[in-house]
Coordinates of C-alpha atoms in Angstrom, one line a residue:
M1 CA 0.0 0.0 0.0
L2 CA 1.2 3.5 -0.9
I3 CA 0.8 5.9 2.0
S4 CA 1.9 9.5 2.5
Q5 CA 4.0 10.2 5.6
N6 CA 2.4 13.6 6.0
W7 CA -1.0 12.0 6.2
L8 CA 0.2 9.5 8.8
H9 CA 1.8 12.3 10.8
G10 CA -1.5 14.3 10.6
V11 CA -3.7 11.4 11.7
L12 CA -1.6 10.3 14.6
G13 CA -0.5 13.8 15.5
E14 CA -4.1 14.7 16.2
H15 CA -3.9 12.8 19.5
N16 CA -0.2 13.0 20.0
P17 CA 0.7 16.7 19.5
G18 CA 4.1 17.4 18.2
W19 CA 4.9 13.8 17.2
T20 CA 7.0 13.5 14.2
V21 CA 9.7 11.1 12.9
S22 CA 12.1 11.0 10.0
S23 CA 11.5 8.8 7.1
E24 CA 14.3 6.5 8.2
E25 CA 12.7 6.2 11.7
L26 CA 9.3 5.6 10.2
D27 CA 10.7 2.8 8.0
S28 CA 12.2 1.2 11.1
G29 CA 8.8 1.6 12.9
F30 CA 7.1 -0.4 10.1
V31 CA 9.7 -3.2 10.5
R32 CA 9.2 -3.3 14.3
V33 CA 5.5 -4.2 13.9
G34 CA 6.1 -6.7 11.2
F35 CA 5.8 -4.8 7.9
E36 CA 8.5 -4.7 5.2
T37 CA 8.5 -1.7 2.9
E38 CA 9.3 -1.8 -0.7
G39 CA 11.0 1.5 -0.2
Y40 CA 10.1 5.1 0.3
E41 CA 10.5 8.1 -2.0
P42 CA 10.4 11.8 -1.2
L43 CA 8.4 14.0 -3.6
P44 CA 10.6 15.7 -6.2
E45 CA 12.1 18.9 -5.1
I46 CA 10.7 22.2 -6.4
T47 CA 12.6 25.5 -6.1
G48 CA 11.7 29.1 -6.8
P49 CA 8.4 30.8 -6.8
V50 CA 5.2 28.7 -7.0
V51 CA 2.3 30.8 -5.8
I52 CA -1.5 30.8 -5.6
G53 CA -3.1 32.8 -8.4
R54 CA -6.5 33.7 -9.7
V55 CA -7.4 33.6 -13.4
K56 CA -8.9 37.0 -14.2
E57 CA -9.2 36.8 -18.0
I58 CA -9.0 34.1 -20.7
E59 CA -8.4 34.9 -24.4
E60 CA -9.1 31.9 -26.6
L61 CA -6.5 31.6 -29.4
T62 CA -8.3 29.9 -32.2
E63 CA -5.7 30.2 -35.0
F64 CA -3.8 27.1 -33.9
K65 CA -4.3 23.4 -34.5
K66 CA -5.1 22.7 -30.8
P67 CA -7.0 24.9 -28.4
I68 CA -4.8 27.4 -26.7
R69 CA -5.6 30.0 -24.1
Y70 CA -3.8 33.2 -23.1
C71 CA -4.6 33.9 -19.5
Q72 CA -4.2 37.0 -17.3
V73 CA -3.6 35.8 -13.8
D74 CA -3.6 37.7 -10.5
V75 CA -0.5 36.6 -8.5
G76 CA -0.6 39.5 -6.0
D77 CA 2.8 41.0 -5.3
A78 CA 4.7 37.8 -6.1
N79 CA 5.8 39.2 -9.5
G80 CA 7.1 42.4 -7.9
T81 CA 4.6 44.7 -9.7
G82 CA 1.1 43.5 -8.7
E83 CA 0.1 43.5 -12.3
L84 CA -1.6 40.6 -14.0
Q85 CA 0.7 37.8 -15.2
G86 CA 0.2 36.7 -18.9
I87 CA 0.5 33.0 -19.2
I88 CA -0.2 30.6 -22.1
C89 CA -2.1 27.4 -21.1
G90 CA -3.7 24.6 -23.1
A91 CA -5.8 23.1 -20.3
R92 CA -9.6 23.4 -20.5
N93 CA -10.7 22.5 -17.0
F94 CA -10.7 26.0 -15.5
D95 CA -12.6 29.3 -16.0
E96 CA -12.2 32.9 -15.3
G97 CA -12.2 33.2 -11.5
S98 CA -10.5 29.9 -10.9
L99 CA -7.8 29.7 -8.2
V100 CA -4.7 27.9 -9.5
P101 CA -1.1 27.2 -8.6
V102 CA 1.3 29.3 -10.7
S103 CA 5.0 28.7 -11.2
L104 CA 6.7 32.0 -12.0
P105 CA 9.9 32.7 -13.9
G106 CA 12.8 31.4 -11.8
A107 CA 11.0 28.3 -10.5
E108 CA 12.4 24.8 -11.3
L109 CA 9.9 22.0 -11.4
P110 CA 10.6 18.2 -11.1
G111 CA 12.7 16.8 -13.9
G112 CA 14.8 20.0 -14.0
F113 CA 12.1 21.9 -15.9
K114 CA 13.0 25.6 -15.5
I115 CA 10.4 28.2 -15.8
A116 CA 11.3 31.4 -17.7
A117 CA 9.5 34.0 -19.7
R118 CA 9.3 32.9 -23.3
E119 CA 7.5 33.7 -26.5
T120 CA 5.0 31.0 -27.7
Y121 CA 1.8 31.1 -29.8
G122 CA 2.5 34.7 -30.5
H123 CA 2.5 35.9 -26.9
I124 CA 5.0 36.2 -24.0
S125 CA 4.2 33.5 -21.4
N126 CA 5.4 34.6 -18.0
G127 CA 5.1 31.3 -16.1
M128 CA 3.0 28.2 -16.0
I129 CA -0.3 27.3 -14.5
C130 CA 0.5 23.9 -12.9
S131 CA -1.0 20.4 -13.1
A132 CA -0.5 17.8 -10.4
A133 CA 2.0 15.9 -12.6
E134 CA 4.0 19.1 -13.1
L135 CA 4.3 19.5 -9.3
G136 CA 5.4 15.8 -9.0
L137 CA 2.3 14.5 -7.2
T138 CA 1.4 11.9 -9.8
A139 CA 2.8 10.6 -13.1
K140 CA -0.1 11.7 -15.2
S141 CA -2.9 14.2 -14.7
E142 CA -5.6 15.7 -16.9
G143 CA -5.8 19.4 -16.7
I144 CA -4.4 21.8 -14.1
I145 CA -5.1 21.9 -10.4
T146 CA -8.1 24.1 -9.5
L147 CA -8.6 25.1 -5.9
D148 CA -11.6 26.0 -3.8
E149 CA -12.3 29.5 -2.5
S150 CA -10.6 28.8 0.9
F151 CA -7.3 29.5 -1.0
A152 CA -8.4 33.0 -2.1
E153 CA -6.8 34.7 0.9
Y154 CA -3.4 33.3 -0.1
I155 CA -3.2 34.8 -3.6
G156 CA 0.5 35.6 -4.2
Q157 CA 1.7 33.4 -1.3
D158 CA 3.9 30.3 -1.5
A159 CA 1.6 27.6 -2.8
L160 CA 3.8 24.5 -1.9
P161 CA 3.1 24.4 1.9
L162 CA -0.6 25.2 1.2
L163 CA -0.8 22.2 -1.1
G164 CA 0.7 19.8 1.4
G165 CA 4.4 20.7 1.3
A166 CA 7.4 18.3 1.1
D167 CA 6.3 14.7 1.7
T168 CA 7.5 11.1 1.4
V169 CA 5.5 8.2 0.0
F170 CA 6.0 4.7 1.6
D171 CA 5.3 1.5 -0.2
V172 CA 4.2 -0.9 2.6
N173 CA 4.2 -4.6 1.8
V174 CA 1.0 -5.9 3.4
T175 CA 0.9 -9.7 3.7
P176 CA -2.4 -11.5 2.8
D177 CA -3.1 -12.3 6.5
R178 CA -3.1 -8.6 7.5
G179 CA -5.6 -7.1 5.2
Y180 CA -6.7 -4.6 7.8
A181 CA -3.4 -2.8 7.2
L182 CA -4.6 -1.7 3.7
S183 CA -5.9 1.4 5.3
M184 CA -4.8 4.4 7.3
R185 CA -6.9 3.0 10.2
G186 CA -4.9 -0.3 10.2
L187 CA -1.4 1.1 9.5
G188 CA -2.0 4.0 11.9
R189 CA -2.8 1.6 14.7
E190 CA 0.3 -0.4 14.0
I191 CA 2.6 2.7 13.9
A192 CA 1.0 4.0 17.1
S193 CA 2.1 0.7 18.7
A194 CA 5.6 0.9 17.2
F195 CA 6.2 4.4 18.7
N196 CA 4.1 3.9 21.9
L197 CA 1.6 6.6 20.8
K198 CA -2.0 7.0 21.8
F199 CA -4.3 5.6 19.2
V200 CA -7.9 6.6 18.8
D201 CA -10.0 4.5 16.4
S202 CA -11.2 6.7 13.5
V203 CA -14.5 4.7 13.5
G204 CA -17.0 6.6 15.7
E205 CA -20.6 6.7 16.5
V206 CA -23.1 5.7 13.8
S207 CA -25.9 8.2 13.0
Q208 CA -29.5 7.4 13.6
A209 CA -31.5 6.4 10.5
S210 CA -35.3 6.0 10.1
G211 CA -36.8 3.6 7.6
S212 CA -35.4 1.8 4.6
L213 CA -34.5 3.3 1.2
I214 CA -35.3 0.3 -1.0
D215 CA -35.6 -3.4 -0.5
I216 CA -32.4 -5.5 -0.8
D217 CA -32.7 -9.2 -1.6
L218 CA -29.4 -10.5 -0.3
R219 CA -29.4 -14.2 -1.2
E220 CA -27.7 -16.8 0.9
E221 CA -26.0 -18.4 -2.1
T222 CA -23.7 -15.3 -2.3
K223 CA -22.2 -15.9 1.2
A224 CA -22.3 -12.1 1.6
I225 CA -22.2 -11.0 5.3
R226 CA -23.6 -7.5 5.2
F227 CA -24.9 -5.0 2.7
G228 CA -25.7 -1.3 3.4
L229 CA -27.1 1.6 1.3
R230 CA -27.5 5.3 1.9
K231 CA -28.7 8.1 -0.4
V232 CA -27.6 11.7 -1.0
T233 CA -29.9 13.9 -3.1
G234 CA -29.4 17.3 -4.8
I235 CA -25.6 17.5 -5.0
D236 CA -23.9 20.0 -7.3
P237 CA -22.8 17.9 -10.3
K238 CA -20.0 20.3 -11.0
A239 CA -18.6 20.2 -7.4
Q240 CA -14.9 19.0 -7.3
S241 CA -13.1 17.1 -4.6
P242 CA -11.1 19.3 -2.2
F243 CA -7.4 19.3 -3.1
W244 CA -6.4 17.7 0.2
M245 CA -8.5 14.6 -0.8
Q246 CA -7.1 14.6 -4.3
R247 CA -3.6 14.7 -2.9
I248 CA -4.1 11.7 -0.7
L249 CA -5.6 9.8 -3.6
M250 CA -2.8 10.7 -6.0
L251 CA 0.0 9.8 -3.5
A252 CA -1.7 6.5 -2.9
G253 CA -1.7 5.8 -6.7
Q254 CA -5.3 6.6 -7.3
R255 CA -6.6 8.9 -10.0
P256 CA -9.1 11.6 -8.9
V257 CA -12.3 11.1 -11.0
N258 CA -15.3 13.0 -9.6
L259 CA -16.4 14.0 -6.1
A260 CA -18.7 11.0 -5.4
T261 CA -16.2 8.5 -6.6
D262 CA -13.3 10.2 -4.9
V263 CA -15.2 10.1 -1.6
T264 CA -15.6 6.3 -1.9
N265 CA -11.9 5.8 -2.7
Y266 CA -10.9 8.1 0.2
V267 CA -13.1 6.2 2.7
M268 CA -11.5 3.0 1.4
L269 CA -8.0 4.3 2.0
Y270 CA -8.9 5.8 5.3
L271 CA -11.0 3.0 6.9
G272 CA -10.3 0.0 4.7
Q273 CA -13.9 -0.3 3.6
P274 CA -14.3 -0.4 -0.2
M275 CA -17.5 1.3 -1.4
H276 CA -19.3 2.0 -4.6
A277 CA -21.3 5.1 -5.8
F278 CA -24.3 4.6 -8.0
D279 CA -26.2 7.3 -9.9
A280 CA -29.4 6.9 -8.0
N281 CA -31.5 8.1 -10.9
K282 CA -30.1 5.2 -13.1
V283 CA -31.1 2.5 -10.5
A284 CA -34.6 1.1 -11.2
G285 CA -36.6 -0.5 -8.4
N286 CA -35.1 -2.6 -5.7
L287 CA -31.8 -4.5 -5.6
V288 CA -31.1 -8.2 -5.8
V289 CA -27.7 -9.6 -4.7
R290 CA -27.4 -13.0 -6.4
N291 CA -25.1 -15.4 -8.1
A292 CA -24.7 -14.7 -11.8
Q293 CA -26.1 -17.0 -14.5
A294 CA -23.4 -18.6 -16.5
G295 CA -23.0 -16.7 -19.8
E296 CA -24.5 -13.4 -18.6
N297 CA -22.7 -10.4 -20.0
F298 CA -21.8 -7.3 -18.1
E299 CA -19.7 -4.2 -18.9
T300 CA -17.5 -3.1 -16.1
L301 CA -16.2 0.4 -15.4
D302 CA -13.1 -0.3 -17.4
H303 CA -15.3 -0.6 -20.5
V304 CA -14.7 -4.4 -20.9
N305 CA -17.7 -6.6 -21.7
R306 CA -17.3 -9.7 -19.5
E307 CA -19.0 -13.1 -19.7
L308 CA -19.9 -14.0 -16.2
F309 CA -19.6 -17.4 -14.4
A310 CA -22.2 -19.0 -12.1
E311 CA -19.9 -18.5 -9.1
D312 CA -19.7 -14.7 -9.6
V313 CA -21.8 -12.5 -7.4
V314 CA -23.7 -9.5 -8.9
I315 CA -25.8 -6.6 -7.8
C316 CA -28.9 -6.2 -10.0
D317 CA -31.9 -3.8 -10.3
D318 CA -34.9 -4.1 -12.5
N319 CA -32.8 -3.2 -15.5
G320 CA -30.2 -5.9 -15.0
I321 CA -26.7 -6.2 -13.5
Q322 CA -25.3 -3.0 -12.0
S323 CA -22.1 -4.3 -10.3
L324 CA -19.7 -7.2 -10.1
A325 CA -19.8 -7.5 -6.3
G326 CA -16.5 -6.9 -4.5
V327 CA -14.6 -6.3 -7.7
M328 CA -15.9 -3.5 -10.0
G329 CA -19.0 -1.5 -10.8
G330 CA -20.6 -1.2 -14.2
T331 CA -21.1 1.5 -16.8
T332 CA -24.9 1.5 -16.6
S333 CA -25.2 3.4 -13.3
E334 CA -21.8 5.1 -13.1
I335 CA -21.4 8.6 -11.8
S336 CA -21.5 11.2 -14.7
D337 CA -21.2 14.9 -15.1
D338 CA -25.0 15.2 -14.6
T339 CA -25.3 13.1 -11.5
T340 CA -27.3 14.9 -8.7
D341 CA -28.5 11.9 -6.6
V342 CA -26.1 9.2 -5.3
Y343 CA -26.5 5.8 -3.7
F344 CA -23.5 4.8 -1.6
E345 CA -23.1 1.1 -1.1
A346 CA -20.8 -0.6 1.5
A347 CA -20.8 -4.3 2.0
T348 CA -18.9 -7.2 3.4
W349 CA -18.3 -9.9 0.8
D350 CA -17.0 -13.4 1.2
P351 CA -13.2 -13.3 0.7
I352 CA -12.9 -16.5 -1.2
T353 CA -15.7 -15.7 -3.6
V354 CA -14.2 -12.3 -4.4
A355 CA -10.7 -13.8 -4.8
R356 CA -11.9 -16.4 -7.3
T357 CA -14.0 -13.9 -9.3
S358 CA -11.0 -11.5 -9.5
R359 CA -8.8 -14.3 -10.8
R360 CA -11.4 -15.8 -13.2
H361 CA -11.7 -12.4 -14.9
K362 CA -8.1 -11.4 -14.5
L363 CA -9.5 -8.2 -12.9
S364 CA -7.7 -7.2 -9.7
S365 CA -9.0 -3.9 -8.2
E366 CA -8.3 -1.9 -5.1
A367 CA -11.6 -3.2 -3.8
S368 CA -11.0 -6.9 -4.5
R369 CA -7.5 -6.7 -2.9
R370 CA -9.1 -5.7 0.4
F371 CA -12.2 -8.0 0.2
E372 CA -10.2 -11.1 -0.5
R373 CA -8.0 -10.4 2.6
G374 CA -11.1 -9.7 4.8
V375 CA -12.8 -6.4 5.7
D376 CA -14.2 -5.5 9.1
P377 CA -18.0 -6.0 8.9
A378 CA -18.6 -3.7 11.8
I379 CA -17.7 -0.5 9.9
V380 CA -20.3 -0.7 7.1
E381 CA -22.6 1.9 8.7
Y382 CA -19.9 4.3 9.8
S383 CA -18.3 4.2 6.3
L384 CA -21.7 5.1 4.7
D385 CA -22.1 7.9 7.2
L386 CA -18.6 9.3 6.5
A387 CA -19.1 9.1 2.7
C388 CA -22.4 11.0 3.0
E389 CA -21.0 13.6 5.3
L390 CA -18.1 14.3 2.9
L391 CA -20.3 14.4 -0.2
V392 CA -22.7 16.9 1.4
Q393 CA -19.8 19.0 2.8
Y394 CA -18.2 19.5 -0.6
G395 CA -21.0 18.9 -3.0
G396 CA -24.1 20.2 -1.2
G397 CA -27.3 18.2 -1.2
H398 CA -29.1 16.3 1.5
V399 CA -28.6 13.0 3.2
E400 CA -31.8 10.9 3.2
D401 CA -32.9 9.9 6.7
A402 CA -33.4 6.2 5.6
R403 CA -30.7 3.6 5.5
T404 CA -31.0 0.1 4.1
L405 CA -28.9 -2.5 5.9
V406 CA -29.1 -6.3 5.6
G407 CA -27.0 -8.8 7.6
E408 CA -25.6 -8.7 11.1
V409 CA -22.1 -8.2 12.5
P410 CA -20.8 -11.6 13.6
E411 CA -20.3 -12.0 17.3
A412 CA -16.8 -11.2 18.6
K413 CA -14.8 -14.3 19.3
V414 CA -13.6 -15.0 22.8
V415 CA -10.1 -16.4 22.8
A416 CA -8.5 -17.8 26.0
L417 CA -4.8 -17.0 26.3
D418 CA -2.4 -18.5 28.8
A419 CA -0.5 -15.4 29.9
S420 CA 2.7 -17.3 30.3
K421 CA 2.7 -18.3 26.6
P422 CA 4.1 -15.1 25.0
S423 CA 7.2 -15.3 27.3
R424 CA 7.7 -18.9 26.6
Y425 CA 7.4 -18.6 22.9
A426 CA 9.5 -15.4 22.5
G427 CA 12.1 -16.1 25.1
V428 CA 11.5 -12.7 26.7
E429 CA 9.8 -12.1 30.0
Y430 CA 6.5 -10.2 29.5
S431 CA 4.4 -9.0 32.4
N432 CA 0.6 -9.4 32.4
D433 CA 0.3 -5.6 32.1
T434 CA 2.4 -5.6 29.0
I435 CA 0.4 -8.4 27.4
V436 CA -2.9 -6.7 28.2
A437 CA -1.6 -3.4 26.8
R438 CA -0.4 -5.0 23.6
L439 CA -3.7 -6.8 23.1
E440 CA -5.6 -3.6 23.7
E441 CA -3.4 -1.7 21.2
V442 CA -4.7 -4.0 18.4
G443 CA -8.3 -3.5 19.4
C444 CA -9.0 -6.3 21.8
S445 CA -11.1 -6.1 24.9
V446 CA -9.2 -7.9 27.7
A447 CA -10.2 -9.2 31.1
A448 CA -8.5 -11.6 33.5
F449 CA -10.5 -14.8 34.3
D450 CA -8.1 -16.9 36.2
E451 CA -4.8 -16.3 38.0
G452 CA -2.1 -15.7 35.5
K453 CA -4.4 -15.8 32.5
A454 CA -6.3 -13.4 30.3
F455 CA -8.8 -13.5 27.5
D456 CA -9.9 -11.0 24.7

């Protein structure tokens, strides 16, 4: 799993003020709690002026083979004059009034790309309006970075710390038996243990819901454990994900797509619960979760038409199959530029079923990687709540009071542990207090039930 050191510092630092470690120390911390890393890489260095600017005017240059724009950008006093900065840009994903990062002459971007005033397309371009790729946050990006109005007060100021600053990305090797660690929740708990920090579980109280949205026929043949659904209506279809969220996704190897989809991917990275967003207006009637019929066809989001097997699990509405459960959604009800109403789905699928489906179709996804290693069934409701909260916060709209939820959380297992066993096995003397503390660090509830013994 790819994870940003700054994000980890931020999450753990919330309850451990001032805590910080070097990349080398963090790498050693991962090893102490049983994780190897495939390495870690700092973000490429950027020097010189990169500031926040606002696009004031756009002139469309139509005499060239490809669309080109000559933009007048307010960069405050960063250019020494306070006058608008003329910049050539080919991107189309911004408008007059957009807030953007601007590299001014004298800046050097990743790859040794030096910014200077130069004549191009018949104009002098005094800088560059930057994309995420040009700032070293991702290998490829479509369009330039556009920022929300909270950045307006920083026009002309250094953009790099405002966009997250210097950072290091770790590639943590998560073994199949530790699927919980494919999340900030899981890795954060482990790193808290490695550095003796206070850990507060990010999964909190679940909101109250009244009634059911639609009926869910969750068939026993699927071996699914839980299935939950919530609905948000009236969102702004043009609303974009906040840059902090896009940054987390990009540094984790994910491509920002649209607000609703980005929210599901963020919740997956944060809590470990894969989710799916449906355009609610493209879902007809109730949902049936069943095994596929051999030979059925279904087009997944990667635009591949797949012939299904009888062992595959699918989510269907009155129109047909909408999702290949635990692996990938379909094109029929995907989020579009016109989506205003969203169904969020969170479920707990059978790990073996998902693993076999993924291999049959040669389709490994971020969702399937987590489901086939096991996902905590107790976080379905909270994941839905968090997704709804984020969507409304950044996209407007209203969360419907109802929630559809099928299936129960399995009862917690009670495991008897001879308190002398850790010392005997490790060859190191551990006190009962240490044993209890370590068990509680990984989320166990512990109580003594006989002299010298404990259970979780």
